[in-house]
Tab-separated table of C-alpha atoms in Angstrom:
chain	number	residue	atom	x	y	z
U	1	MET	CA	18.643	33.962	-3.843
U	2	PRO	CA	18.676	34.196	-7.637
U	3	SER	CA	17.439	31.261	-9.623
U	4	ALA	CA	17.010	30.352	-13.247
U	5	PRO	CA	14.507	32.389	-15.312
U	6	ASP	CA	11.071	30.884	-15.731
U	7	GLU	CA	11.181	30.817	-19.557
U	8	PRO	CA	11.469	27.191	-20.729
U	9	ILE	CA	14.136	26.323	-23.243
U	10	ALA	CA	12.720	25.273	-26.629
U	11	PRO	CA	9.810	23.141	-25.361
U	12	PRO	CA	8.637	20.535	-27.847
U	13	PRO	CA	5.101	20.783	-29.275
U	14	ALA	CA	2.412	19.266	-27.057
U	15	ASP	CA	1.613	16.679	-29.732
U	16	ALA	CA	5.232	15.794	-30.462
U	17	PRO	CA	5.736	12.070	-31.067
U	18	SER	CA	7.836	9.883	-28.790
U	19	THR	CA	11.553	10.443	-29.391
U	20	GLY	CA	12.799	7.012	-28.343
U	21	PRO	CA	14.786	6.086	-25.241
U	22	LEU	CA	14.619	8.323	-22.187
U	23	ILE	CA	17.249	9.563	-19.787
U	24	GLU	CA	16.733	10.483	-16.131
U	25	VAL	CA	18.481	13.711	-15.126
U	26	TRP	CA	18.650	14.592	-11.447
U	27	LEU	CA	20.230	16.986	-8.971
U	28	GLU	CA	21.039	15.975	-5.402
U	29	VAL	CA	20.579	18.930	-3.044
U	30	ALA	CA	19.699	19.880	0.517
U	31	PRO	CA	15.931	19.808	1.195
U	32	ALA	CA	15.869	23.614	1.447
U	33	GLU	CA	17.268	23.881	-2.092
U	34	THR	CA	14.678	21.774	-3.917
U	35	GLU	CA	12.906	24.801	-5.438
U	36	LEU	CA	16.186	26.068	-6.898
U	37	ALA	CA	16.910	22.665	-8.423
U	38	ALA	CA	13.361	22.314	-9.708
U	39	ALA	CA	13.518	25.754	-11.383
U	40	ILE	CA	16.595	24.621	-13.315
U	41	LEU	CA	15.190	21.319	-14.536
U	42	GLU	CA	11.772	22.784	-15.343
U	43	ARG	CA	13.438	24.917	-18.026
U	44	VAL	CA	14.459	21.807	-19.962
U	45	ALA	CA	11.658	19.420	-18.956
U	46	PRO	CA	8.218	20.697	-20.011
U	47	ALA	CA	6.626	17.540	-18.550
U	48	GLY	CA	7.679	18.612	-15.054
U	49	VAL	CA	9.976	17.367	-12.320
U	50	ALA	CA	9.788	14.954	-9.386
U	51	ILE	CA	11.067	15.750	-5.884
U	52	ALA	CA	12.009	12.982	-3.443
U	53	LEU	CA	12.629	14.307	0.064
U	54	PRO	CA	14.690	12.415	2.681
U	55	PHE	CA	12.058	11.408	5.234
U	56	GLU	CA	12.667	9.401	8.389
U	57	GLN	CA	9.914	7.207	9.821
U	58	GLY	CA	8.689	8.333	13.228
U	59	PRO	CA	8.628	5.978	16.211
U	60	ASP	CA	5.946	3.246	16.178
U	61	CYS	CA	5.239	3.960	12.501
U	62	GLY	CA	4.222	7.491	13.494
U	63	GLU	CA	4.450	10.685	11.469
U	64	ALA	CA	7.547	10.913	9.269
U	65	ALA	CA	9.887	13.901	9.441
U	66	LEU	CA	12.615	15.290	7.205
U	67	SER	CA	16.037	13.824	7.904
U	68	PRO	CA	18.380	16.653	8.988
U	69	GLN	CA	21.340	14.994	7.271
U	70	GLY	CA	19.588	13.633	4.178
U	71	GLN	CA	19.715	14.865	0.605
U	72	ALA	CA	16.751	15.505	-1.667
U	73	ARG	CA	16.620	14.252	-5.240
U	74	VAL	CA	15.067	16.474	-7.917
U	75	SER	CA	14.707	14.671	-11.229
U	76	CYS	CA	13.173	14.817	-14.685
U	77	TYR	CA	12.937	12.568	-17.738
U	78	LEU	CA	14.115	13.690	-21.175
U	79	PRO	CA	14.582	12.123	-24.602
U	80	ALA	CA	18.080	10.686	-24.538
U	81	SER	CA	18.763	12.242	-27.947
U	82	SER	CA	18.257	15.741	-26.521
U	83	TRP	CA	20.582	15.433	-23.535
U	84	PRO	CA	23.951	16.120	-25.280
U	85	GLY	CA	22.636	19.510	-26.386
U	86	LEU	CA	21.015	20.350	-23.046
U	87	ARG	CA	23.835	19.205	-20.752
U	88	PRO	CA	25.966	22.403	-21.108
U	89	THR	CA	22.883	24.564	-20.487
U	90	VAL	CA	21.963	22.698	-17.293
U	91	ALA	CA	25.577	22.790	-16.077
U	92	ALA	CA	25.725	26.555	-16.689
U	93	MET	CA	22.487	27.161	-14.762
U	94	VAL	CA	23.772	25.061	-11.850
U	95	ALA	CA	27.027	27.059	-11.805
U	96	ALA	CA	25.142	30.388	-11.875
U	97	THR	CA	22.874	29.508	-8.936
U	98	GLN	CA	23.745	30.593	-5.381
U	99	TRP	CA	23.498	27.362	-3.380
U	100	LEU	CA	23.395	27.179	0.400
U	101	GLY	CA	26.297	24.755	0.398
U	102	ALA	CA	28.336	23.094	-2.326
U	103	PRO	CA	26.898	23.407	-5.851
U	104	ALA	CA	24.522	20.661	-6.906
U	105	GLN	CA	25.941	17.844	-8.994
U	106	VAL	CA	24.246	16.912	-12.275
U	107	HIS	CA	23.585	13.199	-12.780
U	108	ALA	CA	22.134	11.407	-15.790
U	109	THR	CA	21.152	7.748	-16.206
U	110	PRO	CA	19.873	6.224	-19.472
U	111	LEU	CA	16.635	4.241	-19.208
U	112	PRO	CA	15.786	1.227	-21.360
U	113	ASP	CA	13.617	1.895	-24.391
U	114	ARG	CA	10.166	0.520	-23.584
U	115	ASP	CA	6.499	1.411	-23.220
U	116	TRP	CA	6.530	3.123	-19.817
U	117	SER	CA	2.744	3.393	-19.721
U	118	THR	CA	2.614	-0.357	-19.054
U	119	ALA	CA	5.924	-0.797	-17.189
U	120	TRP	CA	4.089	-1.226	-13.876
U	121	HIS	CA	2.730	-4.539	-15.199
U	122	ASP	CA	6.145	-6.044	-14.399
U	123	HIS	CA	5.490	-5.624	-10.682
U	124	VAL	CA	2.187	-7.463	-10.439
U	125	GLN	CA	1.650	-11.188	-10.616
U	126	VAL	CA	-0.913	-13.839	-9.828
U	127	GLN	CA	-0.746	-14.932	-6.186
U	128	ARG	CA	-2.295	-17.959	-4.469
U	129	PHE	CA	-3.531	-18.273	-0.914
U	130	GLY	CA	-4.822	-21.818	-0.611
U	131	ARG	CA	-7.820	-22.009	-2.966
U	132	LEU	CA	-7.941	-18.204	-3.158
U	133	VAL	CA	-6.232	-16.685	-6.222
U	134	LEU	CA	-5.498	-12.967	-6.637
U	135	ARG	CA	-5.320	-12.000	-10.324
U	136	PRO	CA	-4.264	-8.426	-11.186
U	137	THR	CA	-5.956	-7.335	-14.405
U	138	PRO	CA	-2.749	-7.239	-16.524
U	139	CYS	CA	-2.152	-10.936	-15.797
U	140	ALA	CA	-3.733	-13.683	-17.878
U	141	TYR	CA	-4.983	-16.612	-15.816
U	142	VAL	CA	-7.047	-19.751	-16.420
U	143	LYS	CA	-9.127	-20.635	-13.370
U	144	ARG	CA	-9.045	-24.175	-12.021
U	145	ALA	CA	-12.219	-25.870	-10.866
U	146	ASP	CA	-11.530	-25.640	-7.131
U	147	GLU	CA	-10.225	-22.052	-7.095
U	148	VAL	CA	-11.809	-18.758	-6.058
U	149	VAL	CA	-10.379	-15.964	-8.212
U	150	VAL	CA	-10.379	-12.311	-7.168
U	151	HIS	CA	-9.714	-9.831	-9.985
U	152	LEU	CA	-7.842	-6.684	-8.988
U	153	GLU	CA	-7.161	-3.439	-10.811
U	154	PRO	CA	-4.073	-2.043	-9.074
U	155	GLY	CA	-4.273	1.682	-8.462
U	156	LEU	CA	-3.315	4.408	-6.023
U	157	ALA	CA	-5.035	2.782	-3.047
U	158	PHE	CA	-3.160	0.462	-0.718
U	159	GLY	CA	-3.871	-3.228	-1.120
U	160	SER	CA	-2.448	-4.764	-4.291
U	161	GLY	CA	-1.569	-7.996	-2.517
U	162	SER	CA	2.145	-7.204	-2.755
U	163	HIS	CA	2.522	-6.151	0.891
U	164	GLU	CA	3.020	-8.745	3.599
U	165	SER	CA	0.158	-7.453	5.735
U	166	THR	CA	-2.327	-7.763	2.849
U	167	ARG	CA	-1.125	-11.266	2.050
U	168	LEU	CA	-1.479	-12.354	5.673
U	169	ALA	CA	-5.019	-10.954	5.794
U	170	LEU	CA	-5.871	-12.876	2.601
U	171	ILE	CA	-4.535	-16.098	4.158
U	172	ALA	CA	-6.680	-15.449	7.236
U	173	LEU	CA	-9.780	-14.957	5.078
U	174	GLU	CA	-9.150	-18.154	3.135
U	175	ARG	CA	-8.606	-20.143	6.351
U	176	TRP	CA	-11.217	-18.803	8.715
U	177	LEU	CA	-14.083	-17.116	6.870
U	178	GLN	CA	-17.137	-19.366	6.966
U	179	PRO	CA	-19.679	-19.482	4.096
U	180	ALA	CA	-22.662	-17.131	4.564
U	181	ALA	CA	-20.812	-15.130	7.241
U	182	SER	CA	-21.282	-11.371	7.432
U	183	ALA	CA	-17.968	-9.494	7.160
U	184	LEU	CA	-16.407	-6.084	7.746
U	185	ASP	CA	-13.239	-4.827	6.026
U	186	LEU	CA	-12.090	-1.740	7.952
U	187	GLY	CA	-9.440	0.241	6.089
U	188	THR	CA	-10.362	-1.454	2.830
U	189	GLY	CA	-7.863	0.344	0.559
U	190	SER	CA	-8.273	-1.191	-2.894
U	191	GLY	CA	-11.115	-3.388	-1.617
U	192	VAL	CA	-9.164	-6.592	-2.234
U	193	LEU	CA	-10.072	-8.107	1.151
U	194	ALA	CA	-13.747	-7.204	0.809
U	195	CYS	CA	-13.882	-8.700	-2.697
U	196	ALA	CA	-12.075	-11.824	-1.474
U	197	ALA	CA	-14.553	-12.228	1.384
U	198	ALA	CA	-17.477	-11.929	-1.030
U	199	ARG	CA	-15.977	-14.404	-3.502
U	200	LEU	CA	-15.291	-16.838	-0.643
U	201	GLY	CA	-18.981	-16.910	0.217
U	202	ALA	CA	-19.697	-14.095	2.673
U	203	SER	CA	-23.378	-13.145	2.761
U	204	HIS	CA	-22.612	-9.404	2.990
U	205	VAL	CA	-19.438	-7.307	3.297
U	206	ASP	CA	-19.150	-3.715	4.502
U	207	ALA	CA	-15.937	-2.098	3.221
U	208	VAL	CA	-14.944	1.143	4.986
U	209	ASP	CA	-12.080	3.569	4.347
U	210	SER	CA	-11.379	7.181	5.303
U	211	ASP	CA	-9.694	7.996	1.954
U	212	PRO	CA	-12.046	8.961	-0.920
U	213	LEU	CA	-9.494	7.614	-3.432
U	214	ALA	CA	-9.584	4.238	-1.685
U	215	VAL	CA	-13.384	4.224	-1.686
U	216	ALA	CA	-13.402	4.866	-5.448
U	217	ALA	CA	-10.803	2.124	-6.046
U	218	ALA	CA	-12.703	-0.364	-3.875
U	219	ARG	CA	-15.917	0.314	-5.772
U	220	ARG	CA	-14.141	-0.229	-9.101
U	221	ASN	CA	-12.763	-3.563	-7.919
U	222	ALA	CA	-16.144	-4.605	-6.521
U	223	ARG	CA	-17.652	-3.947	-9.975
U	224	LEU	CA	-14.802	-5.855	-11.607
U	225	ASN	CA	-15.614	-8.883	-9.433
U	226	GLY	CA	-19.370	-8.617	-9.866
U	227	VAL	CA	-19.963	-8.111	-6.121
U	228	GLU	CA	-20.807	-4.402	-5.986
U	229	GLY	CA	-23.944	-3.187	-4.266
U	230	GLY	CA	-25.927	-5.717	-2.277
U	231	LEU	CA	-22.987	-8.041	-1.618
U	232	VAL	CA	-20.169	-5.517	-1.026
U	233	ALA	CA	-21.138	-2.053	0.229
U	234	VAL	CA	-18.251	0.438	0.122
U	235	ARG	CA	-18.510	3.552	2.246
U	236	LEU	CA	-16.403	6.476	3.455
U	237	GLY	CA	-15.605	6.448	7.177
U	238	ASP	CA	-12.989	5.791	9.833
U	239	ARG	CA	-14.946	3.537	12.218
U	240	PRO	CA	-17.047	0.379	11.891
U	241	PRO	CA	-20.762	0.748	11.129
U	242	ASP	CA	-23.136	0.341	14.062
U	243	ARG	CA	-23.744	-3.387	13.666
U	244	ARG	CA	-22.060	-6.734	14.397
U	245	TYR	CA	-20.302	-9.089	12.006
U	246	ASP	CA	-19.281	-12.747	12.035
U	247	PHE	CA	-15.855	-11.865	10.613
U	248	VAL	CA	-13.983	-8.568	10.996
U	249	VAL	CA	-10.664	-7.782	9.276
U	250	ALA	CA	-8.691	-4.570	9.811
U	251	ASN	CA	-5.440	-4.072	7.892
U	252	LEU	CA	-4.189	-0.838	9.485
U	253	THR	CA	-1.234	0.288	11.612
U	254	ALA	CA	-0.533	-0.756	15.188
U	255	PRO	CA	-1.414	2.653	16.715
U	256	ALA	CA	-4.706	2.708	14.783
U	257	LEU	CA	-5.520	-0.862	15.840
U	258	VAL	CA	-4.857	-0.048	19.500
U	259	ALA	CA	-7.069	3.047	19.270
U	260	LEU	CA	-9.842	1.105	17.505
U	261	ALA	CA	-9.660	-2.079	19.600
U	262	GLY	CA	-12.891	-1.257	21.423
U	263	ALA	CA	-14.745	-0.485	18.194
U	264	LEU	CA	-13.457	-3.698	16.592
U	265	ALA	CA	-14.606	-5.733	19.581
U	266	LYS	CA	-18.022	-4.084	19.502
U	267	ALA	CA	-18.324	-4.834	15.775
U	268	THR	CA	-17.504	-8.535	16.243
U	269	HIS	CA	-20.461	-10.806	16.919
U	270	PRO	CA	-20.116	-13.027	20.041
U	271	GLY	CA	-18.392	-16.158	18.793
U	272	GLY	CA	-17.087	-14.247	15.762
U	273	ILE	CA	-13.525	-13.740	14.516
U	274	CYS	CA	-11.531	-10.515	14.309
U	275	VAL	CA	-8.269	-10.458	12.336
U	276	VAL	CA	-5.939	-7.463	12.581
U	277	ALA	CA	-2.989	-7.000	10.213
U	278	GLY	CA	-0.398	-4.302	9.621
U	279	VAL	CA	1.500	-5.167	12.825
U	280	ILE	CA	5.283	-5.604	12.979
U	281	ASP	CA	6.818	-8.077	15.378
U	282	GLN	CA	7.798	-5.522	18.049
U	283	GLN	CA	4.182	-4.298	18.199
U	284	GLU	CA	2.492	-7.698	18.437
U	285	ALA	CA	2.259	-7.920	22.244
U	286	ARG	CA	0.977	-4.349	22.541
U	287	VAL	CA	-1.782	-4.890	19.977
U	288	ALA	CA	-2.723	-8.257	21.516
U	289	ARG	CA	-3.063	-6.667	24.950
U	290	ALA	CA	-5.289	-3.919	23.532
U	291	LEU	CA	-7.529	-6.499	21.854
U	292	HIS	CA	-7.777	-8.507	25.082
U	293	ALA	CA	-8.591	-5.427	27.143
U	294	ALA	CA	-11.359	-4.585	24.674
U	295	GLY	CA	-12.987	-7.990	25.112
U	296	LEU	CA	-11.422	-10.023	22.312
U	297	GLU	CA	-9.453	-13.223	22.926
U	298	PRO	CA	-6.247	-13.508	20.822
U	299	GLN	CA	-5.910	-17.051	19.494
U	300	GLY	CA	-2.925	-17.109	17.156
U	301	THR	CA	-0.642	-15.250	14.803
U	302	LEU	CA	0.228	-15.493	11.117
U	303	ARG	CA	3.753	-14.358	10.241
U	304	GLU	CA	5.713	-13.248	7.211
U	305	GLY	CA	9.088	-11.663	7.834
U	306	GLU	CA	8.636	-8.969	10.468
U	307	TRP	CA	4.899	-8.643	9.759
U	308	ARG	CA	2.107	-10.178	11.829
U	309	ALA	CA	-1.633	-10.767	11.570
U	310	ILE	CA	-3.397	-11.579	14.841
U	311	GLN	CA	-6.513	-13.746	14.973
U	312	ALA	CA	-8.841	-13.044	17.902
U	313	VAL	CA	-12.343	-14.201	18.795
U	314	ARG	CA	-15.066	-12.520	20.742
U	315	PRO	CA	-16.166	-14.978	23.419
U	316	PRO	CA	-19.819	-16.047	23.442
U	317	ALA	CA	-22.153	-13.869	25.500
U	318	GLY	CA	-21.527	-14.200	29.216
U	319	ARG	CA	-17.869	-15.302	28.938
U	320	HIS	CA	-14.849	-12.984	29.052
U	321	PRO	CA	-11.397	-13.496	27.531
U	322	SER	CA	-9.526	-16.105	29.522
U	323	GLN	CA	-6.040	-14.659	29.327
U	324	GLY	CA	-4.238	-11.437	28.613
U	325	PRO	CA	-0.936	-12.161	26.892
U	326	GLU	CA	2.044	-10.382	28.439
U	327	SER	CA	4.248	-11.307	25.504
U	328	PRO	CA	3.437	-12.444	21.969
U	329	ILE	CA	0.331	-14.599	21.849
U	330	ALA	CA	0.522	-17.936	23.602
U	331	ASN	CA	-0.683	-19.952	20.604
U	332	SER	CA	1.370	-18.129	17.993
U	333	GLY	CA	2.894	-20.971	16.047
U	334	SER	CA	1.221	-20.277	12.697
U	335	SER	CA	3.169	-18.839	9.826
U	336	ALA	CA	2.438	-18.304	6.159
U	337	PRO	CA	2.147	-21.727	4.529
U	338	SER	CA	4.531	-22.864	1.827
U	339	GLY	CA	3.027	-22.887	-1.643
U	340	SER	CA	0.776	-19.948	-0.833
U	341	GLY	CA	2.536	-17.541	-3.164
U	342	ILE	CA	4.474	-16.000	-0.262
U	343	SER	CA	8.238	-16.002	-0.343
């Protein structure tokens, strides 16, 4: 199928100054036509294009797949002042392209004039979890005498404190982590839970993640909080280290938690606590059963919306879990407390 020539149309100099407000231009097309749409917009957008494909989540939070009925969105950002002159050119290229179905429609939406390099600051805020305070670096905050403040540089890695599962894990740490306890953060992401554990008084924290980007982010945040090295050790991996901890937290997905239940139990010291987060309400009983079968005793659940965090203990040596819940955990009355920064 023919597509637009590769030659860009009058690209601005690389060092050209900002030209004021921006406009988003996008084409809505079938997933198979994204390259055609991208070739058109790339001619007028030297900075490149973005492609959003219509994915559907697989069952049990499994692998996502393209939606057969969905439409893809191919977009670019241009100086608003340039769009009147470029609109006829884009429309002509769309009309000259052989599409699989109906021709793509050209859409354009003006964006407010602002400093987009710092726009993400609008989406982070200080959050409180009892005496634990999460302060993203763009936010100014004056610490109170009784507070424990964790500083966080949001980045690509999961764990900014904005997701329900991270917030529930932070509540669990603030409630149940004892001073001088050893701790493991499996699936550390940004390292926020590991840093929180260290600031709350843990004697040592191992932070483990299988994503090199997450490991780098966790190390940056450990440095930011002054806990890097001897207090918080960040490492690449997908399983717990070969040792036992007084407190284990794993903020993952339900299938991963079920698969790792045995390893989590082995990593939890007899009498210790294991908290698993990243579980939606329909998966709670399944995860609780897997923990029980592995030798952990589910004790209660923290809730926010559809999300759950399960607290389990490893019974002291010589005693086995007393019950295996057939439905959500018997003592599951806990929910996120009011005033904790959770809505």
